[in-house]
PDB file of C-alpha atoms in Angstrom:
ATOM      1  CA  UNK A 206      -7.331 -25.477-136.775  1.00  0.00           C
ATOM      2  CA  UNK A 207      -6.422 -22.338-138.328  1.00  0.00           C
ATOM      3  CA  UNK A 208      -4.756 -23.909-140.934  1.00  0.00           C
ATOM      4  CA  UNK A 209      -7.839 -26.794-141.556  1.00  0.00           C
ATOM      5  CA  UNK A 210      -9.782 -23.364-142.058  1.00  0.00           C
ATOM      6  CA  UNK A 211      -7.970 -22.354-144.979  1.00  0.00           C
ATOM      7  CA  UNK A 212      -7.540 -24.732-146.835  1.00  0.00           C
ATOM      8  CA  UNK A 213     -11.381 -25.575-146.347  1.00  0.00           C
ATOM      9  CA  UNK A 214     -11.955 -21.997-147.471  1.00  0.00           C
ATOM     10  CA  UNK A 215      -9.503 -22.189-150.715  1.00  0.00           C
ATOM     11  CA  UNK A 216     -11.168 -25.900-151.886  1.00  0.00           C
ATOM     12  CA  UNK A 217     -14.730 -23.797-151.486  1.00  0.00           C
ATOM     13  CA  UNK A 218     -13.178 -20.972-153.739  1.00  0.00           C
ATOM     14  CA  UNK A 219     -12.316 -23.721-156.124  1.00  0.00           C
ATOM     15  CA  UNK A 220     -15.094 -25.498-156.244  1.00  0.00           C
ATOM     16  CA  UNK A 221     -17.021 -22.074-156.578  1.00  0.00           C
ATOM     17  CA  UNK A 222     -14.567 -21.119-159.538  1.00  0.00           C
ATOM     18  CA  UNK A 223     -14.981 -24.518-161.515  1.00  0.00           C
ATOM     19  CA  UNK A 224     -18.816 -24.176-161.013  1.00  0.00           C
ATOM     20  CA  UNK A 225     -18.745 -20.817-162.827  1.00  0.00           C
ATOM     21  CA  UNK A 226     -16.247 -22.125-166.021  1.00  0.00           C
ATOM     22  CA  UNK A 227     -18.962 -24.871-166.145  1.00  0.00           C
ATOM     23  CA  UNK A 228     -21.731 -23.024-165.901  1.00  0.00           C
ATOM     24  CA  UNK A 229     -20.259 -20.178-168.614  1.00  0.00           C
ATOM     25  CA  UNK A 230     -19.940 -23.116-171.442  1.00  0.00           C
ATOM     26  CA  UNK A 231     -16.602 -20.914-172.761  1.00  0.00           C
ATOM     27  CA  UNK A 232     -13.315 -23.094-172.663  1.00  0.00           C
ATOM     28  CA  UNK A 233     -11.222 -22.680-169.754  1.00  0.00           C
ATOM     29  CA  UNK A 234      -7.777 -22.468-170.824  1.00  0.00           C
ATOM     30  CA  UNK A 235      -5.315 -21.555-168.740  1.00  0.00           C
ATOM     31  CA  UNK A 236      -7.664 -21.080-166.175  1.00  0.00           C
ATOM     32  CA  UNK A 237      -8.656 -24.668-165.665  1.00  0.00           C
ATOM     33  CA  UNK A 238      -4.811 -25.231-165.770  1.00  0.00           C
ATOM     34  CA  UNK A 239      -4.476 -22.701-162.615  1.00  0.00           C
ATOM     35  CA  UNK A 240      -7.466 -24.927-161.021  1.00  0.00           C
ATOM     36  CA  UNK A 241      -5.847 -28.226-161.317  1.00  0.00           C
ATOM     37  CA  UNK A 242      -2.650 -26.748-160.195  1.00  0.00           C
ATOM     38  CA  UNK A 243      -4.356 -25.490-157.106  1.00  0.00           C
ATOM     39  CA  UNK A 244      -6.066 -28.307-156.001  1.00  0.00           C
ATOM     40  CA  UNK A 245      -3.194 -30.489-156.425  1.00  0.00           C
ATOM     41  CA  UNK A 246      -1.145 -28.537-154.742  1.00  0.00           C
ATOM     42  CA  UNK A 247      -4.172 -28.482-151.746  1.00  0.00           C
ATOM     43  CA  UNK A 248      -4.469 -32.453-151.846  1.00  0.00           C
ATOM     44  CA  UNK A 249      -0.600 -32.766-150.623  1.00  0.00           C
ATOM     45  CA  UNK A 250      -1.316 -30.632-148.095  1.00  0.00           C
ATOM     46  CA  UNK A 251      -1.042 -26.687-146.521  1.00  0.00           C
ATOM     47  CA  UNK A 252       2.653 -27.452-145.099  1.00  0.00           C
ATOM     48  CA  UNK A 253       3.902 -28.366-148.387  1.00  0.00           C
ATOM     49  CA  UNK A 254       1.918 -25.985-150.814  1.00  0.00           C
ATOM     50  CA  UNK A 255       5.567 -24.005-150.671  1.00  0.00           C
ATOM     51  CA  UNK A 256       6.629 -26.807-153.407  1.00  0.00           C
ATOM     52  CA  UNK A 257       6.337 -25.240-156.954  1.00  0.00           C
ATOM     53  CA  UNK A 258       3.691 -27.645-158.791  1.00  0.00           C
ATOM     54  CA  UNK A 259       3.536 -25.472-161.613  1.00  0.00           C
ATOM     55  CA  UNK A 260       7.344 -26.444-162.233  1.00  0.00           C
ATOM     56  CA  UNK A 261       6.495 -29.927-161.582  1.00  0.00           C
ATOM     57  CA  UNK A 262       6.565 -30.685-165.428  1.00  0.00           C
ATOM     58  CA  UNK A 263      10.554 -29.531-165.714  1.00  0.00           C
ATOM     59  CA  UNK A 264      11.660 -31.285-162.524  1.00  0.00           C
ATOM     60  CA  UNK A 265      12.199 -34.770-162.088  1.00  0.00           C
ATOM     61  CA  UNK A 266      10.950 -37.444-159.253  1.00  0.00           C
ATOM     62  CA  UNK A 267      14.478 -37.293-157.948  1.00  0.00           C
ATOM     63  CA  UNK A 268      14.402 -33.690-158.209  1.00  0.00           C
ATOM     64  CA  UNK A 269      11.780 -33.500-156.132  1.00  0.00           C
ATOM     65  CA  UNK A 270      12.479 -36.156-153.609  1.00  0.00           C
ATOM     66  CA  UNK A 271      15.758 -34.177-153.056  1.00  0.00           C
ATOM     67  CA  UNK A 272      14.092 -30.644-152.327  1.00  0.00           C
ATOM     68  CA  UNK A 273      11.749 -32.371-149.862  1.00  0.00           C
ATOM     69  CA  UNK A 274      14.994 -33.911-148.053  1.00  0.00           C
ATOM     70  CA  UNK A 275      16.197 -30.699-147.674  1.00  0.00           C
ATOM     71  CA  UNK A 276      13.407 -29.489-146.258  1.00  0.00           C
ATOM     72  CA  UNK A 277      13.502 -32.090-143.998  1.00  0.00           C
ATOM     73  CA  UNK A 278      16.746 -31.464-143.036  1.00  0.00           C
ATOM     74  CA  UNK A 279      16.164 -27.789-142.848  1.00  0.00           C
ATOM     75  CA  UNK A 280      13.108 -27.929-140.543  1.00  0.00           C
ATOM     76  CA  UNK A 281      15.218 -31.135-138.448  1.00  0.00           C
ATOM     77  CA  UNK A 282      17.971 -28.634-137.955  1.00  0.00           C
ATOM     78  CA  UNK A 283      16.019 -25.924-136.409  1.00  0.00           C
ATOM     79  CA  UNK A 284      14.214 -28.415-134.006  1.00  0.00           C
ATOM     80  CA  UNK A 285      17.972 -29.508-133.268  1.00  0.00           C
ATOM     81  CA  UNK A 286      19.243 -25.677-132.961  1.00  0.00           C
ATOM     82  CA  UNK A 287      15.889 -24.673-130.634  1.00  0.00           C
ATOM     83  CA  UNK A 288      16.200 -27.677-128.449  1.00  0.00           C
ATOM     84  CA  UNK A 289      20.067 -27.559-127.649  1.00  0.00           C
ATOM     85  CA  UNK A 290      20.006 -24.039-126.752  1.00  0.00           C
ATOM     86  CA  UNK A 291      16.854 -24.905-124.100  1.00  0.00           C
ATOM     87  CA  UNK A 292      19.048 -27.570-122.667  1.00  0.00           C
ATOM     88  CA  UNK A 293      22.241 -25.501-122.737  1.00  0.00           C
ATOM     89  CA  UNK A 294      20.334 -23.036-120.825  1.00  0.00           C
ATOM     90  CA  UNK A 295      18.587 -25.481-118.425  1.00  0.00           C
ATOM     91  CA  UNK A 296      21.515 -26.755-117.390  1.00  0.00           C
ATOM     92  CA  UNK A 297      23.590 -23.150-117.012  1.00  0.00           C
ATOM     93  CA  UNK A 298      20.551 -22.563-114.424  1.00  0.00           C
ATOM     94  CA  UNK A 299      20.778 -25.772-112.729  1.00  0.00           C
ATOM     95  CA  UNK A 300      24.332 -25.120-112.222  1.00  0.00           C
ATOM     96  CA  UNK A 301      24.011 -21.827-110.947  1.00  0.00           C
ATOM     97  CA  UNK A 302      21.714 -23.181-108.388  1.00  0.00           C
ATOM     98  CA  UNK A 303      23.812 -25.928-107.595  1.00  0.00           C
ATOM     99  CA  UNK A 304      26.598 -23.830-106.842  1.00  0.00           C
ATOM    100  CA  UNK A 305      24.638 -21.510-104.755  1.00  0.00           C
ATOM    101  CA  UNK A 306      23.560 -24.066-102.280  1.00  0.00           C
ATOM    102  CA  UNK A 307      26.981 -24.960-101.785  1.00  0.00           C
ATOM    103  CA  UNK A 308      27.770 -21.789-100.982  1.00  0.00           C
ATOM    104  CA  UNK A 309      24.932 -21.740 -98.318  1.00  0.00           C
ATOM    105  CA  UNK A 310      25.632 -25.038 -96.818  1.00  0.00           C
ATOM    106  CA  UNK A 311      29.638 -24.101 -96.383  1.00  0.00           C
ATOM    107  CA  UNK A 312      28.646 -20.657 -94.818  1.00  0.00           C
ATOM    108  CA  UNK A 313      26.438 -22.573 -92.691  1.00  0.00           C
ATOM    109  CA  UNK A 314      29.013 -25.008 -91.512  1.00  0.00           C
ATOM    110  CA  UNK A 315      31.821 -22.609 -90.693  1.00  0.00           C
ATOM    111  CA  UNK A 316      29.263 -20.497 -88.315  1.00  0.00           C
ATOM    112  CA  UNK A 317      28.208 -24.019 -86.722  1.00  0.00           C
ATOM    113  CA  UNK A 318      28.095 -23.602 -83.419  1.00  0.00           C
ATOM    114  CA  UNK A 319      28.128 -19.849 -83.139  1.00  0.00           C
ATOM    115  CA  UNK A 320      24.130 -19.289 -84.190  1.00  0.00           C
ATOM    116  CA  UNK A 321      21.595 -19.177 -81.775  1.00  0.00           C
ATOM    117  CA  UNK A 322      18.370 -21.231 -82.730  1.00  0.00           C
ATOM    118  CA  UNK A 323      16.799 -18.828 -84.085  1.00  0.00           C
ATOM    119  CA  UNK A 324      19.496 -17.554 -86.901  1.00  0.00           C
ATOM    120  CA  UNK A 325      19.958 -21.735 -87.466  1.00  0.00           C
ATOM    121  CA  UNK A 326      16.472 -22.031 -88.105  1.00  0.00           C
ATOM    122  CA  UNK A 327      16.712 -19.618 -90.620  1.00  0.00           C
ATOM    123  CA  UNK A 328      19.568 -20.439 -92.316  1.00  0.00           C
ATOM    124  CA  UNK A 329      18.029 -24.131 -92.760  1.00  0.00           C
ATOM    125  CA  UNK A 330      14.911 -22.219 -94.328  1.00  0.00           C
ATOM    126  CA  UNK A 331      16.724 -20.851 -96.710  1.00  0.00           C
ATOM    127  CA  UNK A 332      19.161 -23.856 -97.511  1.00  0.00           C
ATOM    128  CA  UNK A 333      15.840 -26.303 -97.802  1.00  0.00           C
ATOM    129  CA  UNK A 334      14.487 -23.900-100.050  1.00  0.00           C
ATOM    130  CA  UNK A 335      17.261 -23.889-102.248  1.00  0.00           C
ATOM    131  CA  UNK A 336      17.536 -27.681-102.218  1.00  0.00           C
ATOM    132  CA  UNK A 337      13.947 -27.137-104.077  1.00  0.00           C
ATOM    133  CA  UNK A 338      14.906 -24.840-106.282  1.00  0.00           C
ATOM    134  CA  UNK A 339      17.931 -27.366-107.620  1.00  0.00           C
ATOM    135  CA  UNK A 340      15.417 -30.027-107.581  1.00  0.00           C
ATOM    136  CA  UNK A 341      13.368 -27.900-110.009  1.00  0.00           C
ATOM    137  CA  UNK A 342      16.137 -27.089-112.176  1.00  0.00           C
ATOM    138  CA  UNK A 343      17.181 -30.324-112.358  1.00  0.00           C
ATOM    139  CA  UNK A 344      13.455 -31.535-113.546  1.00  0.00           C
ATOM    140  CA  UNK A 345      13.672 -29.004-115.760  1.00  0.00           C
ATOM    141  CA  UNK A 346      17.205 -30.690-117.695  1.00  0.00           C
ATOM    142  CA  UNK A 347      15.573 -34.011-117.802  1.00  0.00           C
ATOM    143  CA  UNK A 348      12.847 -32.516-119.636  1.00  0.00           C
ATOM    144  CA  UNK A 349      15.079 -30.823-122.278  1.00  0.00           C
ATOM    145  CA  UNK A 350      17.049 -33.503-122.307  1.00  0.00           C
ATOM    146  CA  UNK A 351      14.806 -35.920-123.405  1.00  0.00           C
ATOM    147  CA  UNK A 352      12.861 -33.864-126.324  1.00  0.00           C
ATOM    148  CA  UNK A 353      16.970 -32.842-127.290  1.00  0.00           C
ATOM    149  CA  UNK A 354      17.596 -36.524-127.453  1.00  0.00           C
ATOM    150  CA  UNK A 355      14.517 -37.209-129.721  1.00  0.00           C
ATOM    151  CA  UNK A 356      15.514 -33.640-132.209  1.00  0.00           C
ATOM    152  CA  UNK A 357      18.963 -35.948-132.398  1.00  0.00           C
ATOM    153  CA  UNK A 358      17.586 -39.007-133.633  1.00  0.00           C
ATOM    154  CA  UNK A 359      15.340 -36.956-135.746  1.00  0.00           C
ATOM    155  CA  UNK A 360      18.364 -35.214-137.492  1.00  0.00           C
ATOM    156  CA  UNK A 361      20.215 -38.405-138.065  1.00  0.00           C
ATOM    157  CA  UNK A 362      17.311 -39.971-139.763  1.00  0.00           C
ATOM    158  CA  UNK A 363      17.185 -36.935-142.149  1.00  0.00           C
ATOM    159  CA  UNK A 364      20.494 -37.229-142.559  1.00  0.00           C
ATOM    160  CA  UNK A 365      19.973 -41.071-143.845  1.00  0.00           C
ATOM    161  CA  UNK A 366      17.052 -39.913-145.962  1.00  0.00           C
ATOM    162  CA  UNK A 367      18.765 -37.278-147.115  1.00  0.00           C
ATOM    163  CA  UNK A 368      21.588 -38.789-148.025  1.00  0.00           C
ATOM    164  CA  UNK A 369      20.129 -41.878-150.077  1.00  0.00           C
ATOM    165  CA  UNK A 370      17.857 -39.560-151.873  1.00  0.00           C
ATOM    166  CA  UNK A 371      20.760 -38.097-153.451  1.00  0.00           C
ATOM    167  CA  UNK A 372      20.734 -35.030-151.330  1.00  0.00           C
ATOM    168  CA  UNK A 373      24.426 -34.957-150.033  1.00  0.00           C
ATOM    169  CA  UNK A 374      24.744 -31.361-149.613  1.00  0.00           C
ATOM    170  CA  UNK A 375      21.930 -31.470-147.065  1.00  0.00           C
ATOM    171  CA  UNK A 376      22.902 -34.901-145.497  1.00  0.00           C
ATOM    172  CA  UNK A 377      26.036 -33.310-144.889  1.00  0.00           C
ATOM    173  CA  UNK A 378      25.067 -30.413-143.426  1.00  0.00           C
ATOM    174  CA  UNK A 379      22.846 -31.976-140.950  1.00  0.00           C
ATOM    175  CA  UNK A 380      25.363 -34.700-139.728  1.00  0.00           C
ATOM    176  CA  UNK A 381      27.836 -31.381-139.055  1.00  0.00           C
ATOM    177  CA  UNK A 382      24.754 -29.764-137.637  1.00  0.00           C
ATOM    178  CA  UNK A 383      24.185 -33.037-134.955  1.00  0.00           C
ATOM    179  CA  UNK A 384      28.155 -32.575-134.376  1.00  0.00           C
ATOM    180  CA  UNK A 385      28.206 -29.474-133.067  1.00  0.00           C
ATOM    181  CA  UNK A 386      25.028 -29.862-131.054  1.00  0.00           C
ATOM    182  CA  UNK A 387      26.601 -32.735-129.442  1.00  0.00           C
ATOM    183  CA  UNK A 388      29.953 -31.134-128.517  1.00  0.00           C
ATOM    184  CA  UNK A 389      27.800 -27.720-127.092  1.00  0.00           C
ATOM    185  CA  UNK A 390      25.990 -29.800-125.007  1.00  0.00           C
ATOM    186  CA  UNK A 391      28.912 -32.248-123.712  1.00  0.00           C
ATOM    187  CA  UNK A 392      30.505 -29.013-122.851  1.00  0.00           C
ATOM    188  CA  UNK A 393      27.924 -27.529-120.467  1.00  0.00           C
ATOM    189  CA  UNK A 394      27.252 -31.106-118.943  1.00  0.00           C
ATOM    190  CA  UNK A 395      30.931 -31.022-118.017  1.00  0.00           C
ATOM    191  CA  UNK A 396      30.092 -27.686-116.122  1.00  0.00           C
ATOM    192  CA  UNK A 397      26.783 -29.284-114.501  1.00  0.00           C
ATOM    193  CA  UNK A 398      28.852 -32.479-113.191  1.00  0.00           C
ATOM    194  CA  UNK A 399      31.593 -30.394-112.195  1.00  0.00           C
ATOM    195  CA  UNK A 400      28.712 -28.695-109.865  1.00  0.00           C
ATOM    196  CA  UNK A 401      27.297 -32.051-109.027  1.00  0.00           C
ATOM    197  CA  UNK A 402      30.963 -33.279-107.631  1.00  0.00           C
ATOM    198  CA  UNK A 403      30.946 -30.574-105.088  1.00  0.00           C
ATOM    199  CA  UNK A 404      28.033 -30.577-104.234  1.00  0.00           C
ATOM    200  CA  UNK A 405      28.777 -34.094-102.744  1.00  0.00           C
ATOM    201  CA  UNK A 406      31.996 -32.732-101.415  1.00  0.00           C
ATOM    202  CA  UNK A 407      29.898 -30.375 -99.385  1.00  0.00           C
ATOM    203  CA  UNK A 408      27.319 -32.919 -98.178  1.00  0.00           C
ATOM    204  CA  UNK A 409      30.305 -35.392 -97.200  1.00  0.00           C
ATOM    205  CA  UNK A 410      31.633 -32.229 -95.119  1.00  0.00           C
ATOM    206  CA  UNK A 411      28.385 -32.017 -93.922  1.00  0.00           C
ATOM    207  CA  UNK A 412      28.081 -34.619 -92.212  1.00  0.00           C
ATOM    208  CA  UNK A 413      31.523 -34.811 -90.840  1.00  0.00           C
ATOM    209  CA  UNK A 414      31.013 -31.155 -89.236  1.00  0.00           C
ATOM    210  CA  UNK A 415      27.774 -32.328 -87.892  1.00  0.00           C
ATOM    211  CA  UNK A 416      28.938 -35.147 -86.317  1.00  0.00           C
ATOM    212  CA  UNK A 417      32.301 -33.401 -84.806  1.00  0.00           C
ATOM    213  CA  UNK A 418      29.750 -30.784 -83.708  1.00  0.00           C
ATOM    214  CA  UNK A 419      27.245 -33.855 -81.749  1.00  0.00           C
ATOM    215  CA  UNK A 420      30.288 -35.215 -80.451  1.00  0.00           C
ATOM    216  CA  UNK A 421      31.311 -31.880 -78.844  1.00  0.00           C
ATOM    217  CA  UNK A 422      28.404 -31.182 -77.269  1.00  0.00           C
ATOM    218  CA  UNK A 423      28.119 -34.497 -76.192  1.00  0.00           C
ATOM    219  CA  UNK A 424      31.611 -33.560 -74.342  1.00  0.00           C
ATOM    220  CA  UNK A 425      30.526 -30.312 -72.662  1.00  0.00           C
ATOM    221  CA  UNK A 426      27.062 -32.024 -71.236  1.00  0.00           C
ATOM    222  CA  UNK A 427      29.439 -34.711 -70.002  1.00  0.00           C
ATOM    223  CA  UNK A 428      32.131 -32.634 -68.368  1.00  0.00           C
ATOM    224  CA  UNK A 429      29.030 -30.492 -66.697  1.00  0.00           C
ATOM    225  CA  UNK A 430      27.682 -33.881 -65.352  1.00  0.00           C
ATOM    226  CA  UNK A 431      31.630 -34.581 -63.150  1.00  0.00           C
ATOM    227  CA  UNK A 432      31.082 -31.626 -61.054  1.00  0.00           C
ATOM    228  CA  UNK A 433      27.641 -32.780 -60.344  1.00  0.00           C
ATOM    229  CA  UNK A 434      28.895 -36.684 -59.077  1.00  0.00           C
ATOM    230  CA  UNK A 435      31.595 -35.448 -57.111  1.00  0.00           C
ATOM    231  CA  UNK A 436      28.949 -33.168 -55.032  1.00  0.00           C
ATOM    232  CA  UNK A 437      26.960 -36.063 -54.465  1.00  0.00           C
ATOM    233  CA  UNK A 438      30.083 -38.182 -52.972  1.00  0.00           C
ATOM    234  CA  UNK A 439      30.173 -35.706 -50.634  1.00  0.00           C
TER     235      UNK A 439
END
């Protein structure tokens, strides 16, 4: 909206300027030459009003078509840079998260047994609470992920535009740009899997220890019950 504002606001000071010239019956010169270059550069649009129009006449097409590659590429790269970093970061959380749970569920399991219901009660707050949290992380990824895997795409079209517009410099600088993106992010999805495999180590355990733990109670109620069978043979 802002920028709909001002570009309303500089075609009203151009139509106010040409009224005047019109209006004074003197020639216009160079400044009907400033007008024309001002509203053409208006009609492209306020995003690319950067390009020099009034070097348009000593440039090329191909000139030009190269220099908006590149800013294609430029403005592709920083999407790329911004988004990889948010994932990189996503997942660093997630598996921090990850590996705190673990931690909970293993201190959990080695006191199994020895907490009253009360401290077990507890301890299951906290542990479902943390299940949450990775659940939120791990939302949180997904979402990165998928706006990282559409900056990717993006870059490698620039790339291709850039590249058969003659722009090889930035085609090339992109495609190394995508490369390193790609190995950054492989790297800290090696750390989130690496979380992810214990983390079903632990739940595996889990369930072991829980079940050793039934079956021993099931044991104790059982040897309680002998005393009780013999007394009524008597």
């Amino acid at each position: 909206m802002a920028a709909l504002r001002r570009i309303t606001a500089c075609f009203r000071l151009l139509r106010s300027s040409t009224r005047v010239l019109i209006s004074s019956g003197k020639p216009a010169g160079k400044w009907t030459n400033i007008l024309y270059t001002g509203i053409s550069s208006l009609t492209v649009g306020g995003a690319l009003c950067a390009i020099p129009f009034k070097q348009a006449d000593n440039l090329s097409r191909d000139s030009l078509v190269r220099r908006a590659a590149s800013l294609v590429t430029d403005s592709s790269s920083t999407f790329l840079s911004q988004t990889t970093l948010a994932l990189i970061d996503a997942i660093t959380e997630y598996s921090k998260t990850v590996h705190t749970l673990i931690s909970l569920q293993r201190r959990y399991l080695e006191a199994l047994g020895r907490l009253s219901q009360v401290e077990e009660d507890k301890i299951w707050q906290v542990i479902i609470a943390q299940r949450s949290e990775v659940e939120d992380r791990q939302d949180e990824c997904k979402r990165f992920e998928s706006t990282w895997f559409i900056a990717v795409k993006l870059c490698e079209t620039a790339a291709e535009a850039a590249r058969t517009s003659g722009a090889e410099h930035a085609s090339i600088t992109v495609s190394t740009n995508i490369q390193v993106a790609l190995t950054q992010v492989e790297e800290a999805q090696k750390l989130s899997k690496d979380a992810d495999k214990k983390l079903i180590e632990i739940k595996v355990m889990e369930v072991e220890r829980m079940a050793q733990h039934a079956a021993s109670l099931q044991n104790d109620s059982d040897e309680e019950e002998v005393p009780d069978a013999y007394l009524r043979e008597d």
